[in-house]
PDB file of C-alpha atoms in Angstrom:
ATOM      1  CA  TYR A  18       0.000   0.000   0.000  1.00 97.00           C
ATOM      2  CA  GLN A  19       0.948   3.624  -0.406  1.00 97.00           C
ATOM      3  CA  ILE A  20      -0.750   6.449   1.465  1.00 97.00           C
ATOM      4  CA  ASN A  21      -0.105  10.058   0.491  1.00 97.00           C
ATOM      5  CA  ILE A  22      -1.351  12.816   2.780  1.00 96.00           C
ATOM      6  CA  ASP A  23      -1.090  16.460   1.747  1.00 96.00           C
ATOM      7  CA  ASP A  24      -1.324  19.377   4.170  1.00 93.00           C
ATOM      8  CA  ARG A  25      -1.213  17.052   7.146  1.00 92.00           C
ATOM      9  CA  ILE A  26      -2.317  18.587  10.449  1.00 91.00           C
ATOM     10  CA  THR A  27       0.435  18.554  13.048  1.00 90.00           C
ATOM     11  CA  LEU A  28       1.879  20.582  15.886  1.00 89.00           C
ATOM     12  CA  THR A  29       4.904  22.720  15.211  1.00 89.00           C
ATOM     13  CA  GLY A  30       7.992  22.435  17.334  1.00 85.00           C
ATOM     14  CA  LEU A  31       8.455  24.608  20.420  1.00 84.00           C
ATOM     15  CA  LEU A  32       9.118  28.132  19.184  1.00 84.00           C
ATOM     16  CA  SER A  33      11.116  30.728  21.069  1.00 81.00           C
ATOM     17  CA  SER A  34      13.144  33.711  19.936  1.00 81.00           C
ATOM     18  CA  ALA A  35      13.417  37.432  20.571  1.00 82.00           C
ATOM     19  CA  GLY A  36      10.759  38.026  17.930  1.00 81.00           C
ATOM     20  CA  VAL A  37       8.386  35.449  19.457  1.00 82.00           C
ATOM     21  CA  ARG A  38       8.861  36.925  22.918  1.00 85.00           C
ATOM     22  CA  GLN A  39       8.023  40.371  21.586  1.00 84.00           C
ATOM     23  CA  ILE A  40       4.843  39.082  19.904  1.00 84.00           C
ATOM     24  CA  LEU A  41       3.808  37.491  23.215  1.00 86.00           C
ATOM     25  CA  ARG A  42       4.449  40.696  25.158  1.00 89.00           C
ATOM     26  CA  ASN A  43       2.476  42.697  22.615  1.00 89.00           C
ATOM     27  CA  ASN A  44      -0.475  40.404  23.315  1.00 88.00           C
ATOM     28  CA  GLY A  45      -0.392  40.567  27.086  1.00 86.00           C
ATOM     29  CA  PHE A  46       1.866  37.592  27.909  1.00 87.00           C
ATOM     30  CA  SER A  47       5.114  37.669  29.873  1.00 85.00           C
ATOM     31  CA  GLY A  48       7.239  36.598  26.912  1.00 80.00           C
ATOM     32  CA  ASN A  49       8.813  33.718  28.829  1.00 84.00           C
ATOM     33  CA  GLN A  50       6.672  31.039  27.200  1.00 83.00           C
ATOM     34  CA  TYR A  51       7.337  28.725  24.307  1.00 85.00           C
ATOM     35  CA  VAL A  52       4.770  28.685  21.515  1.00 86.00           C
ATOM     36  CA  ARG A  53       3.466  25.892  19.303  1.00 87.00           C
ATOM     37  CA  PHE A  54       0.374  25.620  17.151  1.00 88.00           C
ATOM     38  CA  PHE A  55      -1.419  23.292  14.759  1.00 92.00           C
ATOM     39  CA  ALA A  56      -0.817  23.788  11.061  1.00 90.00           C
ATOM     40  CA  ASN A  57      -1.624  22.013   7.791  1.00 91.00           C
ATOM     41  CA  ALA A  58       1.992  22.186   6.786  1.00 88.00           C
ATOM     42  CA  ILE A  59       3.532  18.771   6.087  1.00 94.00           C
ATOM     43  CA  ASP A  60       3.045  16.307   3.229  1.00 96.00           C
ATOM     44  CA  THR A  61       3.866  12.647   3.956  1.00 96.00           C
ATOM     45  CA  ARG A  62       4.094   9.396   2.032  1.00 97.00           C
ATOM     46  CA  THR A  63       3.733   6.026   3.759  1.00 97.00           C
ATOM     47  CA  ARG A  64       4.630   2.827   1.939  1.00 97.00           C
ATOM     48  CA  GLY A  65       4.124  -0.573   3.480  1.00 97.00           C
ATOM     49  CA  ILE A  66       2.999  -4.153   3.301  1.00 97.00           C
ATOM     50  CA  ASP A  67       0.526  -6.282   5.281  1.00 97.00           C
ATOM     51  CA  ALA A  68       0.646 -10.077   5.118  1.00 98.00           C
ATOM     52  CA  VAL A  69      -1.677 -12.408   7.038  1.00 98.00           C
ATOM     53  CA  ALA A  70      -1.907 -16.218   7.100  1.00 98.00           C
ATOM     54  CA  ASN A  71      -4.348 -18.494   8.985  1.00 97.00           C
ATOM     55  CA  TYR A  72      -4.519 -22.269   9.233  1.00 97.00           C
ATOM     56  CA  THR A  73      -6.870 -24.498  11.201  1.00 96.00           C
ATOM     57  CA  PHE A  74      -6.186 -28.147  11.923  1.00 94.00           C
ATOM     58  CA  SER A  75      -7.735 -30.895  14.029  1.00 94.00           C
ATOM     59  CA  LEU A  76      -6.054 -32.805  16.846  1.00 93.00           C
ATOM     60  CA  GLY A  77      -8.722 -35.453  16.845  1.00 92.00           C
ATOM     61  CA  ASN A  78      -9.803 -36.243  20.387  1.00 92.00           C
ATOM     62  CA  PHE A  79      -7.530 -33.464  21.651  1.00 93.00           C
ATOM     63  CA  GLY A  80      -9.456 -30.606  20.075  1.00 94.00           C
ATOM     64  CA  GLN A  81      -8.793 -28.093  17.325  1.00 96.00           C
ATOM     65  CA  VAL A  82      -6.071 -25.510  16.784  1.00 97.00           C
ATOM     66  CA  ARG A  83      -6.215 -22.316  14.743  1.00 97.00           C
ATOM     67  CA  ALA A  84      -2.805 -20.820  13.948  1.00 98.00           C
ATOM     68  CA  SER A  85      -2.253 -17.325  12.590  1.00 98.00           C
ATOM     69  CA  ALA A  86       0.670 -15.165  11.566  1.00 98.00           C
ATOM     70  CA  ALA A  87       0.726 -11.526  10.510  1.00 98.00           C
ATOM     71  CA  TYR A  88       3.476  -9.152   9.416  1.00 98.00           C
ATOM     72  CA  ASN A  89       3.358  -5.412   8.824  1.00 98.00           C
ATOM     73  CA  TYR A  90       6.077  -3.078   7.570  1.00 97.00           C
ATOM     74  CA  ASN A  91       5.689   0.588   6.775  1.00 95.00           C
ATOM     75  CA  LYS A  92       7.943   3.565   6.225  1.00 96.00           C
ATOM     76  CA  THR A  93       6.859   7.199   6.320  1.00 96.00           C
ATOM     77  CA  THR A  94       8.793   9.981   4.644  1.00 96.00           C
ATOM     78  CA  ILE A  95       8.139  13.726   4.611  1.00 95.00           C
ATOM     79  CA  THR A  96       7.821  14.902   1.019  1.00 96.00           C
ATOM     80  CA  HIS A  97       7.200  18.601   1.639  1.00 94.00           C
ATOM     81  CA  VAL A  98       7.229  21.131   4.468  1.00 91.00           C
ATOM     82  CA  ALA A  99       5.385  24.419   3.972  1.00 88.00           C
ATOM     83  CA  ASP A 100       7.193  27.723   4.284  1.00 85.00           C
ATOM     84  CA  ASN A 101       6.872  29.758   7.454  1.00 82.00           C
ATOM     85  CA  PRO A 102       3.792  32.013   7.493  1.00 81.00           C
ATOM     86  CA  ALA A 103       4.458  35.651   6.680  1.00 79.00           C
ATOM     87  CA  GLN A 104       4.095  36.734  10.333  1.00 75.00           C
ATOM     88  CA  LEU A 105       7.023  34.481  11.312  1.00 77.00           C
ATOM     89  CA  ALA A 106       9.066  34.483   8.118  1.00 75.00           C
ATOM     90  CA  ASN A 107      11.674  36.970   9.340  1.00 79.00           C
ATOM     91  CA  LEU A 108      12.152  35.582  12.870  1.00 79.00           C
ATOM     92  CA  GLY A 109      14.718  32.924  11.976  1.00 76.00           C
ATOM     93  CA  LEU A 110      12.466  30.086  13.178  1.00 80.00           C
ATOM     94  CA  THR A 111      12.231  26.489  12.062  1.00 80.00           C
ATOM     95  CA  LEU A 112       8.591  25.556  12.511  1.00 85.00           C
ATOM     96  CA  PHE A 113       9.198  21.833  12.169  1.00 87.00           C
ATOM     97  CA  ASP A 114      12.541  21.037  13.694  1.00 85.00           C
ATOM     98  CA  ARG A 115      14.437  17.764  13.543  1.00 86.00           C
ATOM     99  CA  GLN A 116      12.627  16.347  16.569  1.00 87.00           C
ATOM    100  CA  THR A 117       9.166  17.250  15.269  1.00 89.00           C
ATOM    101  CA  GLN A 118       9.854  15.686  11.866  1.00 90.00           C
ATOM    102  CA  GLY A 119      11.144  12.575  13.612  1.00 91.00           C
ATOM    103  CA  TYR A 120       7.691  12.022  15.109  1.00 91.00           C
ATOM    104  CA  PHE A 121       6.543  11.047  11.598  1.00 92.00           C
ATOM    105  CA  THR A 122       9.581   9.144  10.349  1.00 94.00           C
ATOM    106  CA  VAL A 123      11.198   7.172  13.195  1.00 93.00           C
ATOM    107  CA  PHE A 124       9.128   7.641  16.378  1.00 92.00           C
ATOM    108  CA  THR A 125       7.087   4.455  15.853  1.00 92.00           C
ATOM    109  CA  PRO A 126       8.271   0.948  14.886  1.00 95.00           C
ATOM    110  CA  ARG A 127       8.464   0.220  11.186  1.00 95.00           C
ATOM    111  CA  ASP A 128       7.603  -3.438  11.596  1.00 97.00           C
ATOM    112  CA  LYS A 129       5.333  -5.649  13.671  1.00 97.00           C
ATOM    113  CA  ILE A 130       4.916  -9.435  13.853  1.00 98.00           C
ATOM    114  CA  ILE A 131       1.950 -11.253  15.422  1.00 98.00           C
ATOM    115  CA  LEU A 132       1.915 -15.025  15.995  1.00 98.00           C
ATOM    116  CA  GLY A 133      -1.185 -16.624  17.434  1.00 98.00           C
ATOM    117  CA  LEU A 134      -2.445 -20.053  18.534  1.00 97.00           C
ATOM    118  CA  ASN A 135      -6.005 -20.754  19.587  1.00 97.00           C
ATOM    119  CA  TRP A 136      -6.824 -24.209  20.985  1.00 97.00           C
ATOM    120  CA  SER A 137     -10.349 -25.314  21.796  1.00 96.00           C
ATOM    121  CA  LYS A 138     -12.067 -28.515  22.879  1.00 95.00           C
ATOM    122  CA  GLY A 139     -15.637 -28.558  24.056  1.00 93.00           C
ATOM    123  CA  PRO A 140     -16.100 -25.804  26.641  1.00 95.00           C
ATOM    124  CA  TYR A 141     -12.346 -25.204  27.065  1.00 96.00           C
ATOM    125  CA  SER A 142     -10.145 -22.797  25.136  1.00 97.00           C
ATOM    126  CA  ILE A 143      -6.635 -21.365  25.292  1.00 97.00           C
ATOM    127  CA  ASN A 144      -5.605 -18.347  23.260  1.00 97.00           C
ATOM    128  CA  ALA A 145      -1.900 -17.409  23.095  1.00 98.00           C
ATOM    129  CA  LYS A 146      -0.415 -14.513  21.146  1.00 97.00           C
ATOM    130  CA  GLU A 147       3.156 -13.324  20.644  1.00 97.00           C
ATOM    131  CA  THR A 148       3.657  -9.820  19.299  1.00 98.00           C
ATOM    132  CA  ARG A 149       7.010  -8.374  18.279  1.00 98.00           C
ATOM    133  CA  TYR A 150       7.228  -4.597  18.039  1.00 97.00           C
ATOM    134  CA  GLY A 151      10.220  -3.325  16.108  1.00 96.00           C
ATOM    135  CA  SER A 152      12.702  -0.731  17.283  1.00 95.00           C
ATOM    136  CA  TRP A 153      12.017   3.005  17.205  1.00 93.00           C
ATOM    137  CA  THR A 154      13.966   6.196  17.830  1.00 92.00           C
ATOM    138  CA  ALA A 155      13.315   9.456  19.657  1.00 88.00           C
ATOM    139  CA  LEU A 156      15.186  12.295  17.995  1.00 87.00           C
ATOM    140  CA  ALA A 157      16.459  15.317  19.871  1.00 81.00           C
ATOM    141  CA  ASN A 158      17.019  18.787  18.531  1.00 71.00           C
ATOM    142  CA  LEU A 159      20.488  19.674  17.377  1.00 61.00           C
ATOM    143  CA  VAL A 160      22.909  21.238  19.869  1.00 53.00           C
ATOM    144  CA  ASN A 161      25.874  22.926  18.184  1.00 46.00           C
ATOM    145  CA  GLY A 162      24.909  21.066  15.023  1.00 48.00           C
ATOM    146  CA  GLN A 163      25.011  17.609  16.652  1.00 59.00           C
ATOM    147  CA  PRO A 164      22.225  15.209  17.739  1.00 61.00           C
ATOM    148  CA  THR A 165      23.412  14.873  21.342  1.00 66.00           C
ATOM    149  CA  ALA A 166      20.386  13.174  22.905  1.00 76.00           C
ATOM    150  CA  ASP A 167      18.942  10.767  20.340  1.00 85.00           C
ATOM    151  CA  GLN A 168      17.854   7.451  21.785  1.00 88.00           C
ATOM    152  CA  SER A 169      16.918   4.193  20.094  1.00 91.00           C
ATOM    153  CA  TYR A 170      14.564   1.762  21.844  1.00 93.00           C
ATOM    154  CA  GLY A 171      15.006  -1.910  21.061  1.00 94.00           C
ATOM    155  CA  ALA A 172      12.471  -4.375  19.672  1.00 96.00           C
ATOM    156  CA  LYS A 173      10.400  -6.302  22.236  1.00 96.00           C
ATOM    157  CA  TRP A 174       8.309  -9.495  22.279  1.00 97.00           C
ATOM    158  CA  ILE A 175       5.024  -9.274  24.216  1.00 97.00           C
ATOM    159  CA  THR A 176       3.060 -12.373  25.284  1.00 97.00           C
ATOM    160  CA  ASP A 177      -0.717 -12.395  25.781  1.00 97.00           C
ATOM    161  CA  LEU A 178      -2.511 -15.451  27.150  1.00 98.00           C
ATOM    162  CA  GLU A 179      -6.124 -16.271  27.956  1.00 97.00           C
ATOM    163  CA  VAL A 180      -7.704 -19.479  29.293  1.00 98.00           C
ATOM    164  CA  GLY A 181     -11.480 -19.778  28.980  1.00 97.00           C
ATOM    165  CA  TYR A 182     -14.273 -22.085  30.055  1.00 96.00           C
ATOM    166  CA  GLN A 183     -17.790 -21.951  28.613  1.00 94.00           C
ATOM    167  CA  VAL A 184     -19.823 -22.498  31.774  1.00 94.00           C
ATOM    168  CA  ILE A 185     -23.134 -22.514  29.910  1.00 92.00           C
ATOM    169  CA  PRO A 186     -23.934 -21.429  26.314  1.00 90.00           C
ATOM    170  CA  ALA A 187     -24.591 -17.865  27.468  1.00 92.00           C
ATOM    171  CA  MET A 188     -21.807 -17.511  30.049  1.00 94.00           C
ATOM    172  CA  LYS A 189     -18.013 -17.769  29.754  1.00 94.00           C
ATOM    173  CA  LEU A 190     -15.348 -17.547  32.462  1.00 97.00           C
ATOM    174  CA  SER A 191     -11.869 -16.381  31.428  1.00 97.00           C
ATOM    175  CA  PHE A 192      -8.517 -15.709  33.062  1.00 97.00           C
ATOM    176  CA  GLY A 193      -5.677 -14.074  31.240  1.00 97.00           C
ATOM    177  CA  ALA A 194      -2.838 -11.615  30.935  1.00 97.00           C
ATOM    178  CA  TYR A 195      -1.749  -8.880  28.605  1.00 96.00           C
ATOM    179  CA  ASN A 196       2.050  -8.727  28.605  1.00 96.00           C
ATOM    180  CA  LEU A 197       2.299 -11.943  30.623  1.00 96.00           C
ATOM    181  CA  PHE A 198       6.015 -11.638  31.389  1.00 96.00           C
ATOM    182  CA  ASN A 199       5.832  -8.001  32.496  1.00 96.00           C
ATOM    183  CA  THR A 200       8.033  -6.653  29.704  1.00 95.00           C
ATOM    184  CA  TYR A 201       8.937  -2.959  29.729  1.00 94.00           C
ATOM    185  CA  PRO A 202      10.385  -0.688  27.053  1.00 93.00           C
ATOM    186  CA  ASP A 203      14.027   0.309  27.335  1.00 93.00           C
ATOM    187  CA  LYS A 204      14.714   2.924  29.980  1.00 90.00           C
ATOM    188  CA  ASN A 205      15.348   6.504  28.960  1.00 87.00           C
ATOM    189  CA  THR A 206      18.979   7.520  28.939  1.00 83.00           C
ATOM    190  CA  VAL A 207      18.212  11.242  29.129  1.00 74.00           C
ATOM    191  CA  PRO A 208      18.203  12.455  32.772  1.00 69.00           C
ATOM    192  CA  ASN A 209      14.686  12.701  34.182  1.00 69.00           C
ATOM    193  CA  THR A 210      14.174  16.066  35.855  1.00 69.00           C
ATOM    194  CA  ILE A 211      10.354  16.368  35.775  1.00 70.00           C
ATOM    195  CA  GLY A 212       9.157  13.093  37.302  1.00 71.00           C
ATOM    196  CA  SER A 213       8.030  11.457  34.056  1.00 75.00           C
ATOM    197  CA  SER A 214       8.114   7.724  33.373  1.00 79.00           C
ATOM    198  CA  PRO A 215      11.626   6.235  33.305  1.00 85.00           C
ATOM    199  CA  TYR A 216      10.665   4.234  30.197  1.00 86.00           C
ATOM    200  CA  GLY A 217      10.118   5.258  26.600  1.00 83.00           C
ATOM    201  CA  SER A 218       6.799   7.120  26.677  1.00 78.00           C
ATOM    202  CA  ASN A 219       5.917   6.349  23.056  1.00 83.00           C
ATOM    203  CA  SER A 220       6.253   2.583  23.412  1.00 90.00           C
ATOM    204  CA  PRO A 221       3.573   0.914  21.244  1.00 91.00           C
ATOM    205  CA  PHE A 222       2.773  -1.556  24.053  1.00 91.00           C
ATOM    206  CA  GLY A 223       2.774   0.997  26.880  1.00 89.00           C
ATOM    207  CA  ALA A 224       5.114   1.450  29.823  1.00 88.00           C
ATOM    208  CA  TYR A 225       3.097  -0.125  32.637  1.00 89.00           C
ATOM    209  CA  GLY A 226       4.174  -3.778  32.472  1.00 91.00           C
ATOM    210  CA  GLY A 227       1.794  -6.729  32.738  1.00 95.00           C
ATOM    211  CA  TYR A 228      -1.965  -6.615  33.177  1.00 95.00           C
ATOM    212  CA  TYR A 229      -3.743  -9.659  34.627  1.00 97.00           C
ATOM    213  CA  TYR A 230      -7.486 -10.218  34.748  1.00 97.00           C
ATOM    214  CA  GLY A 231     -10.440 -12.474  35.334  1.00 97.00           C
ATOM    215  CA  ARG A 232     -13.626 -11.993  33.308  1.00 95.00           C
ATOM    216  CA  LEU A 233     -17.119 -13.366  33.393  1.00 96.00           C
ATOM    217  CA  SER A 234     -19.006 -12.585  30.196  1.00 94.00           C
ATOM    218  CA  PHE A 235     -22.628 -13.106  29.234  1.00 93.00           C
ATOM    219  CA  ASP A 236     -24.362 -13.315  25.863  1.00 89.00           C
ATOM    220  CA  PHE A 237     -27.931 -12.062  25.763  1.00 85.00           C
TER     221      PHE A 237
END
């Protein structure tokens, strides 16, 4: 697939300069703030592939198994960035800095693999899923022309498991876990000075570890 988006809505980077501070003061602010705003200012192109396979087979007296596998790869590139609006054109600003552009190109994994097995026999069922999220990178703004605080977060495998029992046709009891083995993203290497999570905040599987549950569901 290929997806082209023109005039994509996105936030600018954090803007600050003598000119910005003066504009803020002229409008009743202290001038000590950073400014960012939404703009239809970036064109992107995403190219990728989705592949899915399913196969069901019988184990005779031991039940039935449905196996599945899925793979996704996509890459987003920025094809155009709009010029600064006239009001900001002479302030020496970069509306979409290196970090902001990185949110589109490298801030999410490019690939994902899902492997699943579902076993069932009579009222019993077991559903197991392994998901691999690829690596991703958080870009920093340049300091003296160098990317001093970029960080790459490694790929991770996440295991989900659910065991179910059909008590009656209209009621099912289940126990399970999302992220069974309590896997976390890589820790941030940038010093944490504001009390935020020590793990990569943009992790596609979250930064809160495992989640375990029991569920009783009814069909009406």
